[in-house]
Amino acid sequence: MTTSVRGGQLARLLGQWHSLPGRHRSPDYAALAGAIRGLLTDSRLPLGVRLPAERELAEALGISRTTVTAAYRSLRETGHLTSRRGAGSWTTLPNGHRVATSGLWTPDDDMDMIDLGVAASAAPVELVPAARAAAEDLPRFLGSAGYHPTGLMELREAVAAGYTARGVPTSAEQILITSGTQHALDLVLRLSVPAGAAVLVESPTYPNALAALAARRARINTHGLDAAAGWDGEMLLSALRQTRPRLAYVIPEFQNPTGHLMPAELRERLVAAAHAAGTELVVDESFVDLPLDGTEVPPPVAVFDRHSRVVSIGGMSKAYWGGLRIGWVRASAPLVQRLAALRVGVDMASPVLEQLVACHLLRDAESIVALRRAELSGRRDALVAALGEHLPEWRFTVPAGGVMLWAELDGPISSALARAAEDVGVRLAPGPRFGLDGTLERFIRLPFALPADELTEAIRRIASVRHDLDRAARPAWRTPAVIA
């Protein structure tokens, strides 16, 4: 089903779209067409969305219908709009602009490369003592086969206690331990998304979630996030009502990659809309433990769930260490049992030793996470300062948590910049990797998980190649790199 945007909604997205006054002022129709193209390029307006009728948009903008007609004609000429008599006009991109979202990998670590493609920190100092303590606990499990499809009971209890402390009463029977958050998402998709089913995701969003959805051959619809303001509640809920997707995937806490925090009021409305649409809501809580500067995190989305529509996934990769492959699913107990039965055909169970390490780390969670937050806060400030000094023309909102900021560049150069930066020893995740169909070339994700001196040096190197892009030679093929 094709979604549509109403005249008032599109007018709000367009904002101050008129040409600036002056000698070389563009006609209003050209300015309007350019503004709509900009929304598509930035992925704030998804592809395949039916635009309002010419008369409706003209009334919403307070302009003549002739201006809207000319703007739509210009968009059709550039390949950004397709129209059919009696069916309306819907957004497209010119041929040749589609970008795949398949998973990426890298063969070896390059120690000379400053890797800004991965938004995760090094291990805390507490990991080694936790591993030693876990090894001492291991003998009491060696008498069994070691397969625990739902996870060790003591780890499930610890994770459930964390949810209960956040205001969501949870029992161990509602927790499934997985081999990381990505594995948790994959299991939920295997159970809930048959081939060809409609799903709704944010744009931009986590690239590996898009890869997992593509592997399920899902029909992906998107809701565009504003780089500065985040979610447009009316547009998000409208997309849910119109597409009625089988599943919706959202990252409400310090969203990857924009860093936005979803307000409590929208969380409540989102759960109600998902229930009305018959949609399963998958909430990725990867960054929930990382508010900075004393930021208050709204109640979990699951607080507002009264009909078992919300499935929460999370893990230890961001607040602790990505090499500790421990994640989880929080859902109704019957759904957890169905996921466990499905999981047996995939990987049987998570490693016992790693689960024991996780148990010890979670016992010291308060101190470990507090140190991580302080560390990330200083690194974020160093990144912001470096951008202000070396790339002042870039725009961004300083995130109140998480491990990344989403920078708007001074032109649609994200992929070219990523190629050029690699030549000077910096690996970047270009904007198009976080969306569909070649959009988001004006944006780039910049994690602040590395030490401050490395972040400062990375930005200095990026700035050194930024102004040479127009004269750069034709790029050679690159080895794909991990984005996490």
Tab-separated table of C-alpha atoms in Angstrom:
chain	number	residue	atom	x	y	z
A	1	MET	CA	0.000	0.000	0.000
A	2	THR	CA	1.381	3.409	-0.984
A	3	THR	CA	1.459	5.960	1.816
A	4	SER	CA	0.436	9.541	1.215
A	5	VAL	CA	1.325	12.880	2.742
A	6	ARG	CA	-1.289	15.583	3.223
A	7	GLY	CA	-0.873	19.158	2.153
A	8	GLY	CA	-0.490	20.481	5.682
A	9	GLN	CA	2.089	17.822	6.550
A	10	LEU	CA	4.211	18.573	3.488
A	11	ALA	CA	3.939	22.306	4.134
A	12	ARG	CA	5.300	21.768	7.644
A	13	LEU	CA	8.212	19.711	6.320
A	14	LEU	CA	9.022	22.346	3.699
A	15	GLY	CA	9.209	25.164	6.229
A	16	GLN	CA	10.732	28.358	4.738
A	17	TRP	CA	11.030	27.092	1.191
A	18	HIS	CA	10.668	30.383	-0.719
A	19	SER	CA	13.558	31.766	-2.732
A	20	LEU	CA	15.631	34.386	-0.965
A	21	PRO	CA	15.049	37.938	-2.259
A	22	GLY	CA	17.711	39.442	-4.513
A	23	ARG	CA	18.788	40.076	-8.089
A	24	HIS	CA	19.005	36.411	-8.985
A	25	ARG	CA	15.879	35.203	-7.191
A	26	SER	CA	14.636	31.880	-8.577
A	27	PRO	CA	11.001	31.483	-9.589
A	28	ASP	CA	8.792	30.163	-6.781
A	29	TYR	CA	8.085	26.936	-8.657
A	30	ALA	CA	11.844	26.206	-8.918
A	31	ALA	CA	12.341	26.953	-5.231
A	32	LEU	CA	9.453	24.655	-4.309
A	33	ALA	CA	10.769	21.846	-6.511
A	34	GLY	CA	14.239	22.281	-5.031
A	35	ALA	CA	12.885	22.141	-1.492
A	36	ILE	CA	11.013	18.898	-2.195
A	37	ARG	CA	14.148	17.420	-3.794
A	38	GLY	CA	16.025	18.416	-0.648
A	39	LEU	CA	13.532	16.542	1.538
A	40	LEU	CA	14.050	13.451	-0.620
A	41	THR	CA	17.832	13.748	-0.581
A	42	ASP	CA	17.848	14.074	3.204
A	43	SER	CA	15.373	11.156	3.493
A	44	ARG	CA	12.914	13.296	5.492
A	45	LEU	CA	10.392	12.530	2.749
A	46	PRO	CA	10.434	8.798	1.933
A	47	LEU	CA	10.417	7.379	-1.562
A	48	GLY	CA	7.197	5.935	-2.942
A	49	VAL	CA	5.017	8.392	-1.015
A	50	ARG	CA	2.038	9.951	-2.798
A	51	LEU	CA	2.238	13.733	-2.685
A	52	PRO	CA	-0.869	15.857	-2.106
A	53	ALA	CA	-2.924	16.960	-5.080
A	54	GLU	CA	-1.807	20.234	-6.638
A	55	ARG	CA	-4.814	22.175	-5.359
A	56	GLU	CA	-4.440	20.818	-1.814
A	57	LEU	CA	-0.738	21.729	-1.623
A	58	ALA	CA	-1.385	25.164	-3.103
A	59	GLU	CA	-3.970	25.860	-0.389
A	60	ALA	CA	-1.648	24.612	2.353
A	61	LEU	CA	1.220	26.803	1.149
A	62	GLY	CA	-0.919	29.804	0.293
A	63	ILE	CA	0.314	29.972	-3.310
A	64	SER	CA	-1.226	29.561	-6.744
A	65	ARG	CA	-1.972	26.152	-8.144
A	66	THR	CA	0.035	27.152	-11.240
A	67	THR	CA	3.181	27.324	-9.100
A	68	VAL	CA	2.607	23.831	-7.684
A	69	THR	CA	1.845	22.467	-11.171
A	70	ALA	CA	5.126	23.860	-12.490
A	71	ALA	CA	7.045	22.513	-9.483
A	72	TYR	CA	5.599	19.022	-9.953
A	73	ARG	CA	6.456	19.185	-13.660
A	74	SER	CA	10.046	20.118	-12.786
A	75	LEU	CA	10.257	17.197	-10.362
A	76	ARG	CA	8.978	14.815	-13.030
A	77	GLU	CA	11.601	16.105	-15.462
A	78	THR	CA	14.418	15.435	-13.006
A	79	GLY	CA	13.115	11.969	-12.112
A	80	HIS	CA	12.053	12.857	-8.565
A	81	LEU	CA	8.317	12.431	-9.186
A	82	THR	CA	6.226	9.926	-11.121
A	83	SER	CA	2.642	10.735	-12.017
A	84	ARG	CA	-0.193	8.713	-13.488
A	85	ARG	CA	-3.558	10.104	-14.429
A	86	GLY	CA	-6.136	9.121	-11.842
A	87	ALA	CA	-3.521	7.696	-9.478
A	88	GLY	CA	-1.665	10.826	-8.377
A	89	SER	CA	2.055	11.594	-8.066
A	90	TRP	CA	4.556	9.788	-5.890
A	91	THR	CA	8.188	10.363	-5.003
A	92	THR	CA	11.050	8.590	-6.808
A	93	LEU	CA	14.755	9.048	-7.490
A	94	PRO	CA	16.448	9.299	-10.902
A	95	ASN	CA	17.642	6.023	-12.391
A	96	GLY	CA	21.007	4.818	-11.170
A	97	HIS	CA	20.785	6.253	-7.667
A	98	ARG	CA	19.723	3.167	-5.759
A	99	VAL	CA	22.193	2.015	-3.098
A	100	ALA	CA	22.113	-1.471	-1.609
A	101	THR	CA	21.973	-1.922	2.172
A	102	SER	CA	23.537	-5.348	2.456
A	103	GLY	CA	25.786	-6.136	5.389
A	104	LEU	CA	29.427	-5.106	5.362
A	105	TRP	CA	32.545	-6.754	6.642
A	106	THR	CA	36.277	-6.208	6.896
A	107	PRO	CA	38.925	-8.968	6.697
A	108	ASP	CA	41.407	-7.620	9.266
A	109	ASP	CA	41.856	-4.766	11.712
A	110	ASP	CA	44.077	-1.971	10.372
A	111	MET	CA	45.917	-0.576	13.389
A	112	ASP	CA	46.884	2.596	11.502
A	113	MET	CA	43.266	3.409	10.651
A	114	ILE	CA	41.160	5.681	12.874
A	115	ASP	CA	37.881	3.809	12.641
A	116	LEU	CA	34.821	6.053	12.896
A	117	GLY	CA	32.635	3.433	11.249
A	118	VAL	CA	31.949	1.587	14.513
A	119	ALA	CA	29.957	3.299	17.264
A	120	ALA	CA	31.211	1.215	20.188
A	121	SER	CA	33.847	1.620	22.889
A	122	ALA	CA	36.759	-0.502	24.035
A	123	ALA	CA	36.250	-2.887	26.948
A	124	PRO	CA	36.084	-1.516	30.516
A	125	VAL	CA	38.861	-2.425	32.929
A	126	GLU	CA	36.369	-4.490	34.903
A	127	LEU	CA	36.079	-7.037	32.079
A	128	VAL	CA	39.177	-9.074	32.942
A	129	PRO	CA	38.280	-9.503	36.650
A	130	ALA	CA	34.740	-10.417	35.581
A	131	ALA	CA	36.102	-13.029	33.192
A	132	ARG	CA	38.286	-14.532	35.943
A	133	ALA	CA	35.327	-14.683	38.313
A	134	ALA	CA	33.188	-16.271	35.585
A	135	ALA	CA	35.835	-18.950	35.012
A	136	GLU	CA	35.657	-19.815	38.699
A	137	ASP	CA	31.858	-20.140	38.395
A	138	LEU	CA	32.072	-22.352	35.319
A	139	PRO	CA	32.620	-25.775	37.020
A	140	ARG	CA	29.087	-25.859	38.406
A	141	PHE	CA	27.763	-25.897	34.823
A	142	LEU	CA	30.159	-28.471	33.381
A	143	GLY	CA	28.063	-31.452	34.417
A	144	SER	CA	25.352	-30.536	31.894
A	145	ALA	CA	25.370	-30.356	28.107
A	146	GLY	CA	25.622	-26.560	28.308
A	147	TYR	CA	22.676	-25.779	26.033
A	148	HIS	CA	20.345	-23.130	27.469
A	149	PRO	CA	18.207	-21.834	24.572
A	150	THR	CA	16.555	-19.146	26.684
A	151	GLY	CA	19.774	-18.305	28.558
A	152	LEU	CA	21.140	-18.903	32.045
A	153	MET	CA	18.480	-18.257	34.652
A	154	GLU	CA	20.717	-15.974	36.744
A	155	LEU	CA	21.423	-13.730	33.742
A	156	ARG	CA	17.753	-13.659	32.749
A	157	GLU	CA	16.900	-12.657	36.320
A	158	ALA	CA	19.502	-9.877	36.246
A	159	VAL	CA	18.182	-8.478	32.965
A	160	ALA	CA	14.576	-8.744	34.192
A	161	ALA	CA	15.531	-6.862	37.359
A	162	GLY	CA	16.942	-4.072	35.199
A	163	TYR	CA	13.624	-3.674	33.387
A	164	THR	CA	11.699	-3.757	36.657
A	165	ALA	CA	13.925	-1.006	38.057
A	166	ARG	CA	13.097	1.122	34.987
A	167	GLY	CA	9.380	0.808	35.660
A	168	VAL	CA	8.484	-2.257	33.573
A	169	PRO	CA	7.687	-5.207	35.867
A	170	THR	CA	9.429	-8.159	34.240
A	171	SER	CA	10.008	-11.804	35.175
A	172	ALA	CA	12.887	-13.988	34.039
A	173	GLU	CA	10.408	-15.945	31.889
A	174	GLN	CA	9.986	-12.812	29.757
A	175	ILE	CA	13.703	-12.651	28.901
A	176	LEU	CA	15.552	-14.521	26.141
A	177	ILE	CA	19.346	-14.210	26.134
A	178	THR	CA	20.849	-13.907	22.648
A	179	SER	CA	24.264	-13.569	21.019
A	180	GLY	CA	24.060	-9.781	20.778
A	181	THR	CA	21.326	-7.294	19.916
A	182	GLN	CA	21.577	-7.992	16.182
A	183	HIS	CA	20.898	-11.672	16.872
A	184	ALA	CA	17.899	-10.661	18.980
A	185	LEU	CA	16.520	-8.614	16.087
A	186	ASP	CA	17.142	-11.416	13.608
A	187	LEU	CA	15.224	-13.926	15.728
A	188	VAL	CA	12.255	-11.568	16.091
A	189	LEU	CA	12.215	-10.944	12.331
A	190	ARG	CA	12.410	-14.666	11.570
A	191	LEU	CA	9.355	-15.245	13.743
A	192	SER	CA	7.292	-12.195	12.813
A	193	VAL	CA	8.124	-11.118	9.258
A	194	PRO	CA	7.258	-13.488	6.412
A	195	ALA	CA	8.652	-12.729	2.968
A	196	GLY	CA	6.942	-9.750	1.390
A	197	ALA	CA	5.483	-8.410	4.638
A	198	ALA	CA	5.424	-4.647	5.137
A	199	VAL	CA	7.658	-3.139	7.814
A	200	LEU	CA	8.193	0.442	8.943
A	201	VAL	CA	11.580	1.833	9.965
A	202	GLU	CA	13.019	5.237	10.712
A	203	SER	CA	15.167	6.973	8.143
A	204	PRO	CA	18.020	7.206	8.811
A	205	THR	CA	18.379	4.016	10.826
A	206	TYR	CA	20.842	1.296	11.801
A	207	PRO	CA	22.314	-0.238	8.594
A	208	ASN	CA	22.464	-3.791	9.921
A	209	ALA	CA	18.757	-3.636	10.755
A	210	LEU	CA	18.109	-2.773	7.104
A	211	ALA	CA	20.310	-5.712	6.077
A	212	ALA	CA	18.353	-8.056	8.339
A	213	LEU	CA	15.060	-6.826	6.890
A	214	ALA	CA	16.378	-7.217	3.354
A	215	ALA	CA	17.362	-10.803	4.183
A	216	ARG	CA	13.754	-11.441	5.199
A	217	ARG	CA	12.643	-9.903	1.840
A	218	ALA	CA	10.476	-7.436	3.721
A	219	ARG	CA	8.790	-4.479	2.024
A	220	ILE	CA	10.425	-1.558	3.809
A	221	ASN	CA	8.561	1.702	4.364
A	222	THR	CA	10.327	4.597	6.061
A	223	HIS	CA	9.541	7.495	8.350
A	224	GLY	CA	11.976	10.380	7.932
A	225	LEU	CA	13.626	11.924	10.992
A	226	ASP	CA	14.500	15.604	10.983
A	227	ALA	CA	18.236	16.086	11.566
A	228	ALA	CA	17.571	18.747	14.191
A	229	ALA	CA	14.159	17.928	15.660
A	230	GLY	CA	13.914	14.136	15.356
A	231	TRP	CA	10.557	12.397	14.959
A	232	ASP	CA	7.540	14.148	13.468
A	233	GLY	CA	4.848	12.501	15.575
A	234	GLU	CA	2.005	13.214	13.193
A	235	MET	CA	3.910	11.817	10.204
A	236	LEU	CA	5.073	8.719	12.108
A	237	LEU	CA	1.613	7.818	13.367
A	238	SER	CA	0.112	8.573	9.955
A	239	ALA	CA	2.590	6.168	8.337
A	240	LEU	CA	1.561	3.460	10.814
A	241	ARG	CA	-2.130	3.963	10.134
A	242	GLN	CA	-1.746	4.034	6.359
A	243	THR	CA	0.684	1.150	5.820
A	244	ARG	CA	-0.495	-1.045	8.743
A	245	PRO	CA	2.884	-2.846	8.695
A	246	ARG	CA	3.421	-6.267	10.178
A	247	LEU	CA	6.279	-4.822	12.239
A	248	ALA	CA	7.780	-1.419	13.057
A	249	TYR	CA	11.397	-1.017	14.208
A	250	VAL	CA	12.363	2.063	16.230
A	251	ILE	CA	15.353	3.242	18.290
A	252	PRO	CA	13.852	5.682	20.809
A	253	GLU	CA	16.902	6.210	23.030
A	254	PHE	CA	19.664	8.254	21.369
A	255	GLN	CA	18.650	7.003	17.967
A	256	ASN	CA	21.277	5.486	15.695
A	257	PRO	CA	22.556	7.531	13.883
A	258	THR	CA	20.883	10.854	14.783
A	259	GLY	CA	21.261	10.676	18.582
A	260	HIS	CA	17.685	11.878	19.200
A	261	LEU	CA	15.668	10.912	22.291
A	262	MET	CA	11.975	10.163	21.725
A	263	PRO	CA	9.679	12.054	24.137
A	264	ALA	CA	7.389	10.142	26.478
A	265	GLU	CA	4.195	11.502	24.910
A	266	LEU	CA	5.128	10.147	21.479
A	267	ARG	CA	6.092	6.786	22.963
A	268	GLU	CA	2.628	6.403	24.419
A	269	ARG	CA	0.905	7.449	21.194
A	270	LEU	CA	3.153	5.129	19.190
A	271	VAL	CA	2.148	2.080	21.231
A	272	ALA	CA	-1.547	2.953	20.884
A	273	ALA	CA	-1.206	3.446	17.117
A	274	ALA	CA	0.685	0.157	16.744
A	275	HIS	CA	-2.082	-1.692	18.584
A	276	ALA	CA	-4.764	-0.096	16.411
A	277	ALA	CA	-2.849	-1.003	13.249
A	278	GLY	CA	-2.130	-4.577	14.357
A	279	THR	CA	1.602	-3.850	14.239
A	280	GLU	CA	4.288	-5.497	16.354
A	281	LEU	CA	6.584	-2.798	17.723
A	282	VAL	CA	10.258	-3.747	18.029
A	283	VAL	CA	12.108	-1.290	20.263
A	284	ASP	CA	15.900	-1.284	20.062
A	285	GLU	CA	17.295	-0.130	23.428
A	286	SER	CA	20.990	-0.467	22.588
A	287	PHE	CA	21.859	2.999	23.936
A	288	VAL	CA	19.421	3.300	26.848
A	289	ASP	CA	22.202	3.112	29.461
A	290	LEU	CA	24.097	6.085	28.019
A	291	PRO	CA	22.376	9.397	28.845
A	292	LEU	CA	24.947	12.187	29.247
A	293	ASP	CA	24.944	15.426	31.236
A	294	GLY	CA	22.278	14.107	33.600
A	295	THR	CA	19.711	13.770	30.817
A	296	GLU	CA	16.507	12.171	32.062
A	297	VAL	CA	15.433	9.231	29.901
A	298	PRO	CA	11.645	8.893	29.409
A	299	PRO	CA	9.908	5.700	30.547
A	300	PRO	CA	10.548	2.634	28.363
A	301	VAL	CA	8.151	2.189	25.467
A	302	ALA	CA	7.030	-1.093	27.074
A	303	VAL	CA	5.565	0.875	30.009
A	304	PHE	CA	2.688	1.884	27.743
A	305	ASP	CA	2.084	-1.609	26.353
A	306	ARG	CA	-1.212	-3.189	27.414
A	307	HIS	CA	-1.632	-5.705	24.588
A	308	SER	CA	1.793	-7.384	24.213
A	309	ARG	CA	2.552	-5.364	21.087
A	310	VAL	CA	6.016	-4.250	22.231
A	311	VAL	CA	9.114	-6.410	21.902
A	312	SER	CA	12.185	-4.799	23.482
A	313	ILE	CA	15.694	-5.785	22.418
A	314	GLY	CA	18.974	-4.703	23.977
A	315	GLY	CA	22.432	-5.843	24.884
A	316	MET	CA	25.841	-5.086	26.371
A	317	SER	CA	27.723	-3.932	23.272
A	318	LYS	CA	27.428	-0.173	23.780
A	319	ALA	CA	27.654	0.352	27.543
A	320	TYR	CA	30.105	-2.520	28.101
A	321	TRP	CA	31.912	-4.167	25.174
A	322	GLY	CA	30.969	-5.277	21.653
A	323	GLY	CA	33.226	-8.321	21.923
A	324	LEU	CA	30.988	-9.672	24.662
A	325	ARG	CA	28.217	-11.031	22.451
A	326	ILE	CA	25.372	-10.793	24.940
A	327	GLY	CA	21.960	-9.436	24.001
A	328	TRP	CA	18.380	-10.099	24.960
A	329	VAL	CA	14.720	-9.941	24.048
A	330	ARG	CA	12.045	-8.809	26.493
A	331	ALA	CA	8.572	-9.942	25.464
A	332	SER	CA	5.608	-11.920	26.746
A	333	ALA	CA	6.541	-15.320	28.171
A	334	PRO	CA	4.741	-17.264	25.375
A	335	LEU	CA	6.588	-15.228	22.715
A	336	VAL	CA	9.911	-15.908	24.457
A	337	GLN	CA	9.208	-19.643	24.287
A	338	ARG	CA	8.395	-19.407	20.582
A	339	LEU	CA	11.613	-17.488	19.966
A	340	ALA	CA	13.603	-20.085	21.925
A	341	ALA	CA	12.105	-22.903	19.836
A	342	LEU	CA	13.051	-21.021	16.678
A	343	ARG	CA	16.498	-20.211	18.036
A	344	VAL	CA	17.402	-23.914	18.371
A	345	GLY	CA	17.474	-24.148	14.587
A	346	VAL	CA	19.888	-21.210	14.374
A	347	ASP	CA	22.579	-21.444	17.087
A	348	MET	CA	21.206	-23.584	19.957
A	349	ALA	CA	22.259	-21.239	22.785
A	350	SER	CA	24.610	-18.453	23.848
A	351	PRO	CA	28.021	-19.413	25.333
A	352	VAL	CA	27.790	-20.204	29.045
A	353	LEU	CA	31.088	-18.534	29.938
A	354	GLU	CA	30.147	-15.239	28.270
A	355	GLN	CA	26.811	-15.251	30.083
A	356	LEU	CA	28.619	-15.684	33.383
A	357	VAL	CA	30.907	-12.773	32.525
A	358	ALA	CA	27.800	-10.692	31.809
A	359	CYS	CA	26.352	-11.603	35.208
A	360	HIS	CA	29.439	-10.287	36.990
A	361	LEU	CA	29.501	-7.083	34.933
A	362	LEU	CA	25.837	-6.395	35.622
A	363	ARG	CA	26.470	-6.688	39.359
A	364	ASP	CA	28.823	-3.712	38.993
A	365	ALA	CA	26.642	-1.965	36.422
A	366	GLU	CA	26.208	1.252	38.359
A	367	SER	CA	29.918	2.030	38.628
A	368	ILE	CA	30.870	0.686	35.176
A	369	VAL	CA	28.177	2.630	33.343
A	370	ALA	CA	28.847	5.805	35.330
A	371	LEU	CA	32.496	5.732	34.230
A	372	ARG	CA	31.448	5.014	30.642
A	373	ARG	CA	29.110	8.008	30.634
A	374	ALA	CA	31.795	10.325	31.979
A	375	GLU	CA	34.250	9.014	29.387
A	376	LEU	CA	31.784	9.507	26.518
A	377	SER	CA	30.816	12.975	27.688
A	378	GLY	CA	34.431	14.177	27.510
A	379	ARG	CA	34.970	12.545	24.129
A	380	ARG	CA	31.774	14.049	22.720
A	381	ASP	CA	32.908	17.504	23.817
A	382	ALA	CA	36.300	16.957	22.187
A	383	LEU	CA	34.631	15.961	18.912
A	384	VAL	CA	32.332	18.990	19.004
A	385	ALA	CA	35.304	21.277	19.639
A	386	ALA	CA	37.294	19.751	16.780
A	387	LEU	CA	34.393	20.174	14.371
A	388	GLY	CA	33.983	23.789	15.421
A	389	GLU	CA	37.665	24.458	14.775
A	390	HIS	CA	38.268	22.530	11.558
A	391	LEU	CA	34.828	22.182	9.904
A	392	PRO	CA	32.710	25.085	11.189
A	393	GLU	CA	30.428	24.964	8.156
A	394	TRP	CA	29.039	21.568	9.209
A	395	ARG	CA	25.834	21.608	11.248
A	396	PHE	CA	24.711	19.207	13.950
A	397	THR	CA	22.750	18.871	17.161
A	398	VAL	CA	24.900	17.989	20.173
A	399	PRO	CA	23.451	14.667	21.396
A	400	ALA	CA	22.310	14.301	24.994
A	401	GLY	CA	23.414	10.677	25.099
A	402	GLY	CA	24.555	7.690	23.104
A	403	VAL	CA	27.865	7.493	21.268
A	404	MET	CA	27.411	9.472	18.036
A	405	LEU	CA	26.362	12.695	16.391
A	406	TRP	CA	24.762	13.135	12.979
A	407	ALA	CA	26.477	15.902	11.015
A	408	GLU	CA	24.953	17.760	8.073
A	409	LEU	CA	27.700	18.467	5.570
A	410	ASP	CA	28.174	21.499	3.361
A	411	GLY	CA	27.122	19.543	0.284
A	412	PRO	CA	25.982	16.095	-0.938
A	413	ILE	CA	29.482	14.658	-0.568
A	414	SER	CA	29.193	11.971	2.101
A	415	SER	CA	30.274	8.961	0.021
A	416	ALA	CA	33.041	10.904	-1.736
A	417	LEU	CA	34.289	12.199	1.609
A	418	ALA	CA	34.369	8.682	3.052
A	419	ARG	CA	36.521	7.495	0.120
A	420	ALA	CA	38.883	10.461	0.436
A	421	ALA	CA	39.164	10.106	4.215
A	422	GLU	CA	40.271	6.506	3.880
A	423	ASP	CA	43.312	7.706	1.940
A	424	VAL	CA	44.410	9.671	5.014
A	425	GLY	CA	43.702	6.889	7.488
A	426	VAL	CA	40.145	7.587	8.635
A	427	ARG	CA	37.279	5.159	8.125
A	428	LEU	CA	33.821	6.756	7.949
A	429	ALA	CA	30.260	5.495	7.642
A	430	PRO	CA	28.696	7.652	4.881
A	431	GLY	CA	25.108	8.822	5.162
A	432	PRO	CA	23.601	6.590	2.445
A	433	ARG	CA	24.458	3.506	4.501
A	434	PHE	CA	21.814	4.572	6.999
A	435	GLY	CA	18.965	4.834	4.505
A	436	LEU	CA	17.534	3.488	1.280
A	437	ASP	CA	17.959	4.342	-2.386
A	438	GLY	CA	20.941	6.691	-2.326
A	439	THR	CA	19.564	9.399	-0.050
A	440	LEU	CA	21.349	11.067	2.906
A	441	GLU	CA	24.418	12.186	0.932
A	442	ARG	CA	24.414	15.430	2.918
A	443	PHE	CA	24.985	13.616	6.212
A	444	ILE	CA	27.605	11.551	7.969
A	445	ARG	CA	27.673	9.735	11.321
A	446	LEU	CA	30.524	10.605	13.667
A	447	PRO	CA	30.858	8.352	16.742
A	448	PHE	CA	32.722	9.680	19.775
A	449	ALA	CA	33.704	6.305	21.237
A	450	LEU	CA	37.450	6.724	20.568
A	451	PRO	CA	39.878	8.661	22.801
A	452	ALA	CA	39.704	12.440	22.489
A	453	ASP	CA	43.109	12.811	20.813
A	454	GLU	CA	42.160	10.291	18.114
A	455	LEU	CA	38.865	12.073	17.451
A	456	THR	CA	40.623	15.418	17.136
A	457	GLU	CA	43.194	13.957	14.758
A	458	ALA	CA	40.473	12.262	12.709
A	459	ILE	CA	38.594	15.537	12.218
A	460	ARG	CA	41.834	17.317	11.286
A	461	ARG	CA	42.496	14.671	8.609
A	462	ILE	CA	38.932	14.831	7.308
A	463	ALA	CA	39.167	18.619	7.015
A	464	SER	CA	42.446	18.274	5.135
A	465	VAL	CA	40.773	16.302	2.330
A	466	ARG	CA	37.387	18.011	2.351
A	467	HIS	CA	38.362	20.893	0.071
A	468	ASP	CA	40.153	18.681	-2.460
A	469	LEU	CA	37.113	16.558	-3.301
A	470	ASP	CA	36.234	18.422	-6.489
A	471	ARG	CA	39.724	17.766	-7.862
A	472	ALA	CA	39.991	14.175	-6.680
A	473	ALA	CA	40.836	11.430	-9.135
A	474	ARG	CA	38.341	8.704	-9.974
A	475	PRO	CA	38.178	6.464	-6.849
A	476	ALA	CA	39.259	2.847	-6.911
A	477	TRP	CA	37.050	0.095	-5.499
A	478	ARG	CA	37.244	-0.153	-1.712
A	479	THR	CA	37.049	-3.096	0.652
A	480	PRO	CA	33.733	-2.952	2.531
A	481	ALA	CA	34.047	-2.134	6.232
A	482	VAL	CA	32.000	-2.957	9.311
A	483	ILE	CA	29.369	-0.431	10.410
A	484	ALA	CA	28.065	-1.017	13.943
